[in-house]
Amino acid sequence: MEESNKTIVTEFILLGFQSTHSLNILLFIAFFFVYVLTIAGNAIIIVLVLTSHHLQSPMYFFLSNLSFLELMITSTVMPKMLVNIITGKKTISFVGCLTQSFFYFLMGSTEFFILAVMSFDRYLAICYPLRYASIMNSKVCFQLLLGSWTGGFLIILVPSIVTAGLPFCGPNIVDHFFCDSAPLLKLVCADTSLAELVDFGTSCILLLGSLLITVVSYVYIIIAVLRIPSAKGRKKAFSTCISHMTVVTMYYGSSIFIYVRPTKGNVLDFNKVGTVLNTMMTPMLNPFIYSLRNERVKDSLRSILKKAMFVYYHPSIDHA
């Protein structure tokens, strides 16, 4: 009788950021601005890599895929959050919530594999420059990309199945601005120790495993760079890695704080801050980090802008 009287949850309420109406308007404007910049910046990176012959190399191939993942991660979370802020209607269906959670973690997991692949790519470029082109051919690049997507899918498959099979029978208020794993597990009306253990285990494997690849790659990179006799050569070699190292530091720092922790129950407010960094700030900053420190990207952008201006002012010549 007690089991039959339990209500099955059909929708959740995303609590989001609890604030006044005036502050909600400011939050909407700020987040909308961040979202537009994120979409525009990452889309520009993708277009540049696809259209510029100067950027036809494995490094930029993986960078364009990283930008695509940034677009998808942000678009998985922010449109729904913006609608909730401006309308005040904070509900999301049960299926919609689990779908949002699945795609967020799929894109995020794949991104960590891509970051590890990018560090391995830099290792080959600096430590084996003469063999780099033959090793990192187009076939190998596509295989590494496919492996990253496959790894991202497999690493979240078990946690997703476990969470979807848990009983949600009330309350239905998610203390977050999207369907993250920790606040969802707090709403389960059953023992969640197995689900938390699975989450913790997969987070450790994904984050610490991919971080280990990155760290080992950069140890060999540093050793190789320090052996370069000229200071100019060392600076040039390091400059190709600075942008990637900056992004890696931001991603791994916030993600390890949020997810590699056995107990997540009483720090959801800190999780919101870390998730804002992962889903909004880092995706917005990535295009600037890579473009501002990369002459090839800046040159390609200038070239495309010049062509666009020429076509705009001389349409008849273009059509001819």
Short mmCIF file of C-alpha atoms in Angstrom, two decimals:
data_model
loop_
_atom_site.label_atom_id
_atom_site.label_comp_id
_atom_site.label_asym_id
_atom_site.label_seq_id
_atom_site.Cartn_x
_atom_site.Cartn_y
_atom_site.Cartn_z
CA MET A 1 0.00 0.00 0.00
CA GLU A 2 2.80 2.40 0.85
CA GLU A 3 4.48 1.74 -2.52
CA SER A 4 1.24 2.16 -4.45
CA ASN A 5 0.54 5.51 -2.79
CA LYS A 6 3.78 7.03 -4.04
CA THR A 7 3.42 9.54 -6.86
CA ILE A 8 5.53 8.96 -9.94
CA VAL A 9 7.29 12.17 -11.00
CA THR A 10 6.43 13.25 -14.56
CA GLU A 11 8.20 16.60 -14.51
CA PHE A 12 10.85 18.46 -12.55
CA ILE A 13 11.18 22.08 -11.44
CA LEU A 14 14.59 23.59 -12.12
CA LEU A 15 15.17 25.92 -9.18
CA GLY A 16 18.00 27.74 -10.95
CA PHE A 17 19.17 31.03 -9.48
CA GLN A 18 16.81 32.26 -6.77
CA SER A 19 16.59 36.02 -7.18
CA THR A 20 14.22 38.96 -7.56
CA HIS A 21 12.46 39.83 -10.83
CA SER A 22 14.83 42.75 -11.49
CA LEU A 23 17.89 40.59 -10.91
CA ASN A 24 16.39 37.90 -13.16
CA ILE A 25 16.24 40.42 -16.00
CA LEU A 26 19.91 41.30 -15.48
CA LEU A 27 20.81 37.60 -15.35
CA PHE A 28 18.90 36.99 -18.57
CA ILE A 29 20.71 39.82 -20.36
CA ALA A 30 24.12 38.67 -19.08
CA PHE A 31 23.58 34.99 -19.91
CA PHE A 32 22.04 35.78 -23.29
CA PHE A 33 25.08 37.92 -24.14
CA VAL A 34 27.39 35.08 -23.06
CA TYR A 35 25.39 32.59 -25.14
CA VAL A 36 25.52 34.74 -28.28
CA LEU A 37 29.27 35.27 -27.87
CA THR A 38 29.77 31.53 -27.34
CA ILE A 39 27.81 30.59 -30.46
CA ALA A 40 29.46 33.28 -32.59
CA GLY A 41 33.02 32.64 -31.38
CA ASN A 42 32.95 28.87 -31.74
CA ALA A 43 31.10 29.04 -35.06
CA ILE A 44 33.82 31.35 -36.40
CA ILE A 45 36.51 28.87 -35.36
CA ILE A 46 34.67 26.04 -37.17
CA VAL A 47 34.18 28.12 -40.32
CA LEU A 48 37.82 29.25 -40.34
CA VAL A 49 39.11 25.68 -40.06
CA LEU A 50 36.75 24.47 -42.80
CA THR A 51 37.54 27.27 -45.26
CA SER A 52 41.16 28.30 -44.67
CA HIS A 53 43.94 26.24 -46.24
CA HIS A 54 46.31 27.64 -43.57
CA LEU A 55 44.41 25.70 -40.91
CA GLN A 56 44.34 22.29 -42.58
CA SER A 57 46.29 20.38 -39.95
CA PRO A 58 45.44 17.89 -37.18
CA MET A 59 45.74 20.56 -34.48
CA TYR A 60 43.03 22.73 -36.06
CA PHE A 61 40.93 19.70 -37.03
CA PHE A 62 40.65 18.78 -33.35
CA LEU A 63 40.19 22.43 -32.39
CA SER A 64 37.17 22.73 -34.70
CA ASN A 65 35.67 19.61 -33.14
CA LEU A 66 36.33 21.04 -29.69
CA SER A 67 34.45 24.19 -30.75
CA PHE A 68 31.56 22.05 -32.02
CA LEU A 69 31.37 20.30 -28.65
CA GLU A 70 31.41 23.68 -26.89
CA LEU A 71 28.44 24.78 -29.02
CA MET A 72 26.53 21.61 -28.20
CA ILE A 73 27.25 21.68 -24.46
CA THR A 74 26.14 25.31 -24.17
CA SER A 75 23.07 24.76 -26.34
CA THR A 76 22.07 21.74 -24.25
CA VAL A 77 21.79 23.88 -21.12
CA MET A 78 21.45 27.60 -21.83
CA PRO A 79 18.34 27.94 -24.06
CA LYS A 80 16.16 26.17 -21.49
CA MET A 81 17.74 28.16 -18.68
CA LEU A 82 17.14 31.47 -20.49
CA VAL A 83 13.50 30.57 -21.13
CA ASN A 84 13.05 29.64 -17.47
CA ILE A 85 14.59 32.92 -16.28
CA ILE A 86 12.53 35.20 -18.53
CA THR A 87 9.19 33.38 -18.26
CA GLY A 88 9.40 32.22 -14.66
CA LYS A 89 8.15 28.78 -15.77
CA LYS A 90 10.83 26.41 -14.53
CA THR A 91 9.36 23.02 -15.34
CA ILE A 92 10.99 20.36 -17.50
CA SER A 93 9.51 16.96 -18.32
CA PHE A 94 10.97 13.79 -16.83
CA VAL A 95 12.10 12.58 -20.26
CA GLY A 96 13.37 16.05 -21.17
CA CYS A 97 15.40 16.21 -17.97
CA LEU A 98 17.06 12.83 -18.50
CA THR A 99 17.68 13.68 -22.16
CA GLN A 100 19.31 16.98 -21.24
CA SER A 101 21.50 15.24 -18.66
CA PHE A 102 22.50 12.50 -21.13
CA PHE A 103 23.58 14.88 -23.91
CA TYR A 104 25.35 17.24 -21.50
CA PHE A 105 27.50 14.44 -20.13
CA LEU A 106 27.97 12.87 -23.58
CA MET A 107 29.38 16.12 -24.99
CA GLY A 108 31.37 16.84 -21.85
CA SER A 109 32.91 13.36 -21.71
CA THR A 110 33.80 13.45 -25.40
CA GLU A 111 35.42 16.84 -24.85
CA PHE A 112 37.80 15.45 -22.25
CA PHE A 113 38.88 12.73 -24.69
CA ILE A 114 39.40 15.40 -27.37
CA LEU A 115 41.54 17.46 -24.97
CA ALA A 116 43.65 14.37 -24.26
CA VAL A 117 43.99 13.71 -28.01
CA MET A 118 45.04 17.33 -28.57
CA SER A 119 47.78 17.01 -25.95
CA PHE A 120 48.98 13.78 -27.63
CA ASP A 121 48.96 15.61 -30.97
CA ARG A 122 51.18 18.38 -29.51
CA TYR A 123 53.49 15.71 -28.08
CA LEU A 124 53.97 14.15 -31.52
CA ALA A 125 54.41 17.54 -33.22
CA ILE A 126 57.15 18.66 -30.84
CA CYS A 127 58.89 15.38 -30.00
CA TYR A 128 58.71 13.79 -33.47
CA PRO A 129 58.50 16.72 -35.93
CA LEU A 130 59.95 14.80 -38.89
CA ARG A 131 57.52 11.89 -38.53
CA TYR A 132 54.53 13.96 -37.39
CA ALA A 133 52.85 14.33 -40.80
CA SER A 134 53.07 10.62 -41.56
CA ILE A 135 51.85 9.58 -38.09
CA MET A 136 48.97 12.05 -37.79
CA ASN A 137 47.47 11.53 -41.23
CA SER A 138 43.80 12.14 -41.96
CA LYS A 139 42.83 8.51 -41.32
CA VAL A 140 44.43 8.53 -37.86
CA CYS A 141 42.76 11.87 -37.05
CA PHE A 142 39.32 10.52 -37.90
CA GLN A 143 40.00 7.35 -35.92
CA LEU A 144 41.01 9.40 -32.87
CA LEU A 145 37.90 11.55 -33.27
CA LEU A 146 35.67 8.48 -33.58
CA GLY A 147 37.41 6.94 -30.57
CA SER A 148 36.75 10.10 -28.54
CA TRP A 149 33.03 10.03 -29.35
CA THR A 150 32.84 6.28 -28.68
CA GLY A 151 34.69 6.66 -25.39
CA GLY A 152 32.43 9.54 -24.36
CA PHE A 153 29.33 7.47 -25.10
CA LEU A 154 30.53 4.33 -23.33
CA ILE A 155 31.74 6.16 -20.22
CA ILE A 156 28.31 7.69 -19.54
CA LEU A 157 26.19 4.75 -20.68
CA VAL A 158 26.15 2.86 -17.37
CA PRO A 159 25.53 5.96 -15.15
CA SER A 160 22.71 7.04 -17.48
CA ILE A 161 21.05 3.62 -17.36
CA VAL A 162 21.41 3.43 -13.58
CA THR A 163 19.91 6.92 -13.06
CA ALA A 164 17.04 6.32 -15.50
CA GLY A 165 16.10 3.16 -13.64
CA LEU A 166 15.83 4.83 -10.22
CA PRO A 167 12.41 5.66 -8.72
CA PHE A 168 11.51 9.37 -8.62
CA CYS A 169 8.38 9.81 -6.56
CA GLY A 170 8.76 13.29 -5.10
CA PRO A 171 9.78 15.95 -4.32
CA ASN A 172 10.55 17.14 -7.85
CA ILE A 173 12.54 20.35 -7.28
CA VAL A 174 16.02 20.20 -8.82
CA ASP A 175 18.35 22.60 -7.00
CA HIS A 176 20.22 23.58 -10.15
CA PHE A 177 19.70 25.41 -13.45
CA PHE A 178 19.88 22.15 -15.43
CA CYS A 179 19.51 18.42 -14.79
CA ASP A 180 22.90 17.66 -13.28
CA SER A 181 23.52 14.25 -11.70
CA ALA A 182 24.04 15.27 -8.06
CA PRO A 183 20.79 17.26 -7.55
CA LEU A 184 18.83 14.59 -9.45
CA LEU A 185 20.09 11.82 -7.16
CA LYS A 186 18.93 13.83 -4.15
CA LEU A 187 15.34 13.40 -5.42
CA VAL A 188 15.45 9.61 -5.67
CA CYS A 189 13.18 7.85 -3.17
CA ALA A 190 15.52 4.87 -2.75
CA ASP A 191 19.09 4.07 -1.78
CA THR A 192 21.40 5.96 -4.16
CA SER A 193 24.72 4.63 -2.88
CA LEU A 194 25.23 2.45 -5.97
CA ALA A 195 24.38 5.29 -8.35
CA GLU A 196 26.72 7.67 -6.49
CA LEU A 197 29.49 5.05 -6.58
CA VAL A 198 28.98 4.55 -10.33
CA ASP A 199 29.04 8.33 -10.89
CA PHE A 200 32.17 8.70 -8.80
CA GLY A 201 33.92 5.77 -10.49
CA THR A 202 33.18 6.88 -14.04
CA SER A 203 34.18 10.47 -13.18
CA CYS A 204 37.51 9.25 -11.84
CA ILE A 205 38.15 7.09 -14.89
CA LEU A 206 37.23 9.86 -17.32
CA LEU A 207 38.78 12.90 -15.68
CA LEU A 208 41.84 11.41 -14.04
CA GLY A 209 42.48 8.99 -16.92
CA SER A 210 42.38 11.66 -19.62
CA LEU A 211 44.30 14.05 -17.36
CA LEU A 212 47.04 11.44 -16.96
CA ILE A 213 47.44 11.28 -20.76
CA THR A 214 47.64 15.07 -20.86
CA VAL A 215 50.16 15.33 -18.03
CA VAL A 216 52.42 12.58 -19.43
CA SER A 217 52.29 14.22 -22.89
CA TYR A 218 53.30 17.59 -21.47
CA VAL A 219 56.09 16.11 -19.36
CA TYR A 220 57.67 14.75 -22.54
CA ILE A 221 56.93 18.04 -24.33
CA ILE A 222 58.69 20.06 -21.62
CA ILE A 223 61.69 17.73 -21.69
CA ALA A 224 61.91 18.02 -25.47
CA VAL A 225 61.52 21.80 -25.45
CA LEU A 226 64.21 22.29 -22.79
CA ARG A 227 66.63 20.43 -25.08
CA ILE A 228 66.14 23.02 -27.84
CA PRO A 229 69.33 25.11 -27.86
CA SER A 230 67.89 28.50 -28.83
CA ALA A 231 65.62 30.55 -26.62
CA LYS A 232 63.59 31.57 -29.67
CA GLY A 233 63.03 27.93 -30.58
CA ARG A 234 61.92 27.08 -27.06
CA LYS A 235 59.50 30.01 -27.00
CA LYS A 236 58.01 29.04 -30.36
CA ALA A 237 57.53 25.43 -29.26
CA PHE A 238 55.88 26.43 -25.97
CA SER A 239 53.63 28.96 -27.71
CA THR A 240 51.87 26.17 -29.61
CA CYS A 241 50.82 24.60 -26.29
CA ILE A 242 49.89 27.59 -24.12
CA SER A 243 46.30 27.90 -25.36
CA HIS A 244 45.61 24.21 -24.91
CA MET A 245 47.16 24.19 -21.43
CA THR A 246 44.99 27.16 -20.41
CA VAL A 247 41.79 25.43 -21.52
CA VAL A 248 42.83 22.14 -19.89
CA THR A 249 43.47 23.92 -16.58
CA MET A 250 40.04 25.59 -16.58
CA TYR A 251 38.14 22.44 -17.54
CA TYR A 252 39.86 19.95 -15.29
CA GLY A 253 40.00 22.29 -12.31
CA SER A 254 36.26 22.92 -12.19
CA SER A 255 35.20 19.41 -13.27
CA ILE A 256 37.37 17.56 -10.75
CA PHE A 257 35.99 19.83 -8.02
CA ILE A 258 32.39 19.08 -9.05
CA TYR A 259 32.45 15.39 -9.97
CA VAL A 260 35.47 13.63 -8.46
CA ARG A 261 34.12 13.62 -4.94
CA PRO A 262 32.56 10.62 -3.17
CA THR A 263 29.91 12.71 -1.38
CA LYS A 264 28.24 15.60 -3.19
CA GLY A 265 25.28 16.30 -0.99
CA ASN A 266 25.89 19.67 0.69
CA VAL A 267 27.88 21.65 -1.84
CA LEU A 268 25.34 22.21 -4.62
CA ASP A 269 25.77 25.99 -4.49
CA PHE A 270 29.48 25.57 -5.23
CA ASN A 271 28.56 23.11 -7.97
CA LYS A 272 26.43 25.80 -9.62
CA VAL A 273 29.42 28.13 -9.72
CA GLY A 274 31.66 25.41 -11.17
CA THR A 275 29.02 24.46 -13.73
CA VAL A 276 28.65 28.10 -14.82
CA LEU A 277 32.37 28.01 -15.57
CA ASN A 278 32.07 24.75 -17.55
CA THR A 279 28.88 25.48 -19.48
CA MET A 280 29.15 29.24 -20.03
CA MET A 281 32.47 30.94 -19.34
CA THR A 282 34.97 28.39 -20.72
CA PRO A 283 33.02 27.77 -23.98
CA MET A 284 32.79 31.55 -24.44
CA LEU A 285 36.49 32.14 -23.72
CA ASN A 286 37.90 29.23 -25.76
CA PRO A 287 37.70 30.96 -29.18
CA PHE A 288 39.41 34.04 -27.74
CA ILE A 289 42.08 31.96 -26.01
CA TYR A 290 42.94 30.10 -29.21
CA SER A 291 42.60 33.04 -31.60
CA LEU A 292 44.34 35.77 -29.59
CA ARG A 293 47.46 33.64 -29.12
CA ASN A 294 47.49 32.11 -32.60
CA GLU A 295 48.78 34.05 -35.59
CA ARG A 296 47.47 31.53 -38.11
CA VAL A 297 43.92 31.85 -36.80
CA LYS A 298 44.16 35.65 -36.78
CA ASP A 299 45.58 35.71 -40.31
CA SER A 300 42.82 33.41 -41.56
CA LEU A 301 40.18 35.59 -39.91
CA ARG A 302 41.65 38.72 -41.50
CA SER A 303 41.71 37.02 -44.89
CA ILE A 304 38.05 35.98 -44.68
CA LEU A 305 37.01 39.44 -43.49
CA LYS A 306 38.87 41.05 -46.40
CA LYS A 307 37.16 38.73 -48.87
CA ALA A 308 33.77 39.43 -47.31
CA MET A 309 34.32 43.18 -47.49
CA PHE A 310 35.49 42.93 -51.10
CA VAL A 311 32.41 40.94 -52.09
CA TYR A 312 30.19 43.41 -50.22
CA TYR A 313 31.63 46.46 -51.99
CA HIS A 314 32.14 44.76 -55.38
CA PRO A 315 29.18 42.38 -55.81
CA SER A 316 29.26 42.56 -59.61
CA ILE A 317 32.89 41.38 -59.72
CA ASP A 318 32.05 38.46 -57.45
CA HIS A 319 29.13 37.34 -59.62
CA ALA A 320 31.22 37.69 -62.74
#
